[in-house]
Amino acid sequence: EVVLLLAQEGLLSIEEVYTDGTKIEANANKYTFVWRKAIATNKEKIKKQLAHIWEYAQSVATAEDSLPDPPDFTTISKEKVQDTVDKLNQVLGKKENIDKKMKAKLGYVTKHYPSNIARYEQQEAILGERNRSGGPQL
């Protein structure tokens, strides 16, 4: 209809008209946005959960476990998270009477936290100074 209207107005000729049927998948839903505040909130949750599990590990650790003071999470990185998770698994993995809830938490942390922190670091690099990335910029 637009082409016919433009032809009637004399703005174009319709001797040859080509159409393109290309379909492009859109990906602009609310789940593609990354908010700086959400990243910060999630990183704080990770810090608190790791500190909680570390406190538990210290309460059941023996002298030969050589579990040091909790790691300093003032700055958090994927390496620091991975090292913490590895140490927790090393200490708690060989214990017999570990609380089942704590063991489940450690399993979840081991599976998800290192990759989550790596993703947050990548998203923060993309964000730069902005508060949001992804989707159309308003």
mmCIF file of C-alpha atoms in Angstrom:
data_model
loop_
_atom_site.group_PDB
_atom_site.id
_atom_site.type_symbol
_atom_site.label_atom_id
_atom_site.label_comp_id
_atom_site.label_asym_id
_atom_site.label_seq_id
_atom_site.Cartn_x
_atom_site.Cartn_y
_atom_site.Cartn_z
ATOM 1 C CA GLU A 1 0.000 0.000 0.000
ATOM 2 C CA VAL A 2 2.843 2.387 0.775
ATOM 3 C CA VAL A 3 4.441 1.705 -2.624
ATOM 4 C CA LEU A 4 1.139 2.370 -4.417
ATOM 5 C CA LEU A 5 0.626 5.605 -2.488
ATOM 6 C CA LEU A 6 4.146 6.802 -3.358
ATOM 7 C CA ALA A 7 3.553 5.867 -7.017
ATOM 8 C CA GLN A 8 0.292 7.854 -7.079
ATOM 9 C CA GLU A 9 2.123 10.873 -5.670
ATOM 10 C CA GLY A 10 4.698 10.514 -8.445
ATOM 11 C CA LEU A 11 7.550 9.922 -6.017
ATOM 12 C CA LEU A 12 8.549 6.571 -7.495
ATOM 13 C CA SER A 13 7.990 4.337 -10.463
ATOM 14 C CA ILE A 14 6.472 0.898 -10.060
ATOM 15 C CA GLU A 15 7.887 -0.562 -13.242
ATOM 16 C CA GLU A 16 9.939 -2.941 -11.105
ATOM 17 C CA VAL A 17 9.131 -3.664 -7.455
ATOM 18 C CA TYR A 18 11.067 -6.098 -5.304
ATOM 19 C CA THR A 19 10.091 -7.305 -1.875
ATOM 20 C CA ASP A 20 12.289 -8.863 0.735
ATOM 21 C CA GLY A 21 10.748 -11.581 2.885
ATOM 22 C CA THR A 22 13.658 -11.824 5.298
ATOM 23 C CA LYS A 23 12.556 -12.545 8.838
ATOM 24 C CA ILE A 24 14.796 -11.468 11.690
ATOM 25 C CA GLU A 25 14.215 -12.805 15.169
ATOM 26 C CA ALA A 26 13.827 -10.059 17.739
ATOM 27 C CA ASN A 27 15.337 -10.390 21.174
ATOM 28 C CA ALA A 28 14.176 -7.304 23.051
ATOM 29 C CA ASN A 29 12.328 -8.760 25.998
ATOM 30 C CA LYS A 30 12.855 -7.729 29.597
ATOM 31 C CA TYR A 31 15.222 -10.640 30.248
ATOM 32 C CA THR A 32 17.861 -9.307 27.837
ATOM 33 C CA PHE A 33 18.488 -6.199 29.923
ATOM 34 C CA VAL A 34 21.317 -6.095 32.421
ATOM 35 C CA TRP A 35 21.016 -3.608 35.261
ATOM 36 C CA ARG A 36 24.055 -2.517 37.276
ATOM 37 C CA LYS A 37 22.014 -2.626 40.503
ATOM 38 C CA ALA A 38 20.956 -6.245 39.834
ATOM 39 C CA ILE A 39 24.581 -7.276 39.352
ATOM 40 C CA ALA A 40 25.608 -5.559 42.601
ATOM 41 C CA THR A 41 22.723 -7.193 44.495
ATOM 42 C CA ASN A 42 23.583 -10.644 43.183
ATOM 43 C CA LYS A 43 27.269 -10.216 44.008
ATOM 44 C CA GLU A 44 26.330 -9.257 47.581
ATOM 45 C CA LYS A 45 24.205 -12.409 47.864
ATOM 46 C CA ILE A 46 27.161 -14.486 46.681
ATOM 47 C CA LYS A 47 29.455 -12.840 49.252
ATOM 48 C CA LYS A 48 26.996 -13.463 52.092
ATOM 49 C CA GLN A 49 26.355 -17.080 51.116
ATOM 50 C CA LEU A 50 30.068 -17.854 50.832
ATOM 51 C CA ALA A 51 30.730 -16.186 54.204
ATOM 52 C CA HIS A 52 27.898 -18.216 55.773
ATOM 53 C CA ILE A 53 29.241 -21.518 54.433
ATOM 54 C CA TRP A 54 32.786 -20.519 55.462
ATOM 55 C CA GLU A 55 31.609 -19.872 59.040
ATOM 56 C CA TYR A 56 29.994 -23.311 59.084
ATOM 57 C CA ALA A 57 33.170 -24.896 57.702
ATOM 58 C CA GLN A 58 35.210 -23.210 60.435
ATOM 59 C CA SER A 59 32.841 -24.575 63.079
ATOM 60 C CA VAL A 60 33.404 -28.178 61.934
ATOM 61 C CA ALA A 61 37.030 -27.855 60.803
ATOM 62 C CA THR A 62 39.839 -29.539 62.682
ATOM 63 C CA ALA A 63 43.434 -28.380 63.068
ATOM 64 C CA GLU A 64 44.622 -30.526 60.154
ATOM 65 C CA ASP A 65 42.072 -28.887 57.817
ATOM 66 C CA SER A 66 44.092 -25.658 58.128
ATOM 67 C CA LEU A 67 41.101 -23.482 57.253
ATOM 68 C CA PRO A 68 42.288 -19.863 57.410
ATOM 69 C CA ASP A 69 40.229 -16.809 58.253
ATOM 70 C CA PRO A 70 37.437 -16.061 55.781
ATOM 71 C CA PRO A 71 38.593 -14.600 52.463
ATOM 72 C CA ASP A 72 38.350 -10.837 52.014
ATOM 73 C CA PHE A 73 35.496 -10.183 49.623
ATOM 74 C CA THR A 74 35.909 -6.395 49.524
ATOM 75 C CA THR A 75 36.547 -6.998 45.859
ATOM 76 C CA ILE A 76 35.131 -10.154 44.374
ATOM 77 C CA SER A 77 36.436 -11.959 41.305
ATOM 78 C CA LYS A 78 35.862 -15.286 39.596
ATOM 79 C CA GLU A 79 39.309 -16.475 40.766
ATOM 80 C CA LYS A 80 38.585 -15.581 44.393
ATOM 81 C CA VAL A 81 35.172 -17.273 44.243
ATOM 82 C CA GLN A 82 36.643 -20.390 42.624
ATOM 83 C CA ASP A 83 39.431 -20.587 45.225
ATOM 84 C CA THR A 84 36.902 -20.203 48.053
ATOM 85 C CA VAL A 85 34.596 -22.863 46.620
ATOM 86 C CA ASP A 86 37.529 -25.242 46.118
ATOM 87 C CA LYS A 87 38.728 -24.747 49.712
ATOM 88 C CA LEU A 88 35.206 -25.269 51.095
ATOM 89 C CA ASN A 89 34.822 -28.483 49.113
ATOM 90 C CA GLN A 90 38.245 -29.638 50.262
ATOM 91 C CA VAL A 91 37.355 -29.136 53.941
ATOM 92 C CA LEU A 92 33.678 -30.123 53.943
ATOM 93 C CA GLY A 93 33.993 -32.889 51.346
ATOM 94 C CA LYS A 94 35.914 -35.179 53.676
ATOM 95 C CA LYS A 95 33.672 -34.669 56.721
ATOM 96 C CA GLU A 96 31.175 -37.335 57.728
ATOM 97 C CA ASN A 97 28.503 -35.480 59.688
ATOM 98 C CA ILE A 98 27.873 -32.451 57.506
ATOM 99 C CA ASP A 99 24.495 -30.746 57.766
ATOM 100 C CA LYS A 100 22.440 -31.802 54.713
ATOM 101 C CA LYS A 101 21.216 -28.263 54.049
ATOM 102 C CA MET A 102 24.763 -26.960 54.161
ATOM 103 C CA LYS A 103 25.922 -29.718 51.826
ATOM 104 C CA ALA A 104 23.129 -28.797 49.388
ATOM 105 C CA LYS A 105 24.086 -25.104 49.588
ATOM 106 C CA LEU A 106 27.705 -25.964 48.894
ATOM 107 C CA GLY A 107 26.668 -28.067 45.903
ATOM 108 C CA TYR A 108 24.642 -25.182 44.481
ATOM 109 C CA VAL A 109 27.436 -22.700 45.148
ATOM 110 C CA THR A 110 30.006 -24.980 43.510
ATOM 111 C CA LYS A 111 27.893 -25.443 40.402
ATOM 112 C CA HIS A 112 26.726 -21.859 39.866
ATOM 113 C CA TYR A 113 28.784 -19.164 41.613
ATOM 114 C CA PRO A 114 32.067 -19.236 39.644
ATOM 115 C CA SER A 115 30.224 -19.051 36.315
ATOM 116 C CA ASN A 116 27.809 -16.399 37.657
ATOM 117 C CA ILE A 117 30.664 -14.152 38.787
ATOM 118 C CA ALA A 118 32.390 -14.588 35.418
ATOM 119 C CA ARG A 119 29.153 -13.547 33.692
ATOM 120 C CA TYR A 120 28.747 -10.528 36.007
ATOM 121 C CA GLU A 121 32.313 -9.422 35.277
ATOM 122 C CA GLN A 122 31.638 -9.637 31.545
ATOM 123 C CA GLN A 123 28.365 -7.715 31.903
ATOM 124 C CA GLU A 124 30.036 -5.009 33.983
ATOM 125 C CA ALA A 125 32.684 -4.590 31.280
ATOM 126 C CA ILE A 126 29.920 -4.119 28.703
ATOM 127 C CA LEU A 127 28.055 -1.673 30.946
ATOM 128 C CA GLY A 128 31.000 0.666 31.347
ATOM 129 C CA GLU A 129 29.602 3.807 32.982
ATOM 130 C CA ARG A 130 25.987 3.087 32.076
ATOM 131 C CA ASN A 131 23.393 1.684 34.463
ATOM 132 C CA ARG A 132 21.805 -0.657 31.919
ATOM 133 C CA SER A 133 22.819 -2.630 28.862
ATOM 134 C CA GLY A 134 21.003 -4.765 26.330
ATOM 135 C CA GLY A 135 17.864 -4.122 24.367
ATOM 136 C CA PRO A 136 17.085 -0.748 22.832
ATOM 137 C CA GLN A 137 18.768 2.168 24.578
ATOM 138 C CA LEU A 138 16.173 4.762 25.545
#
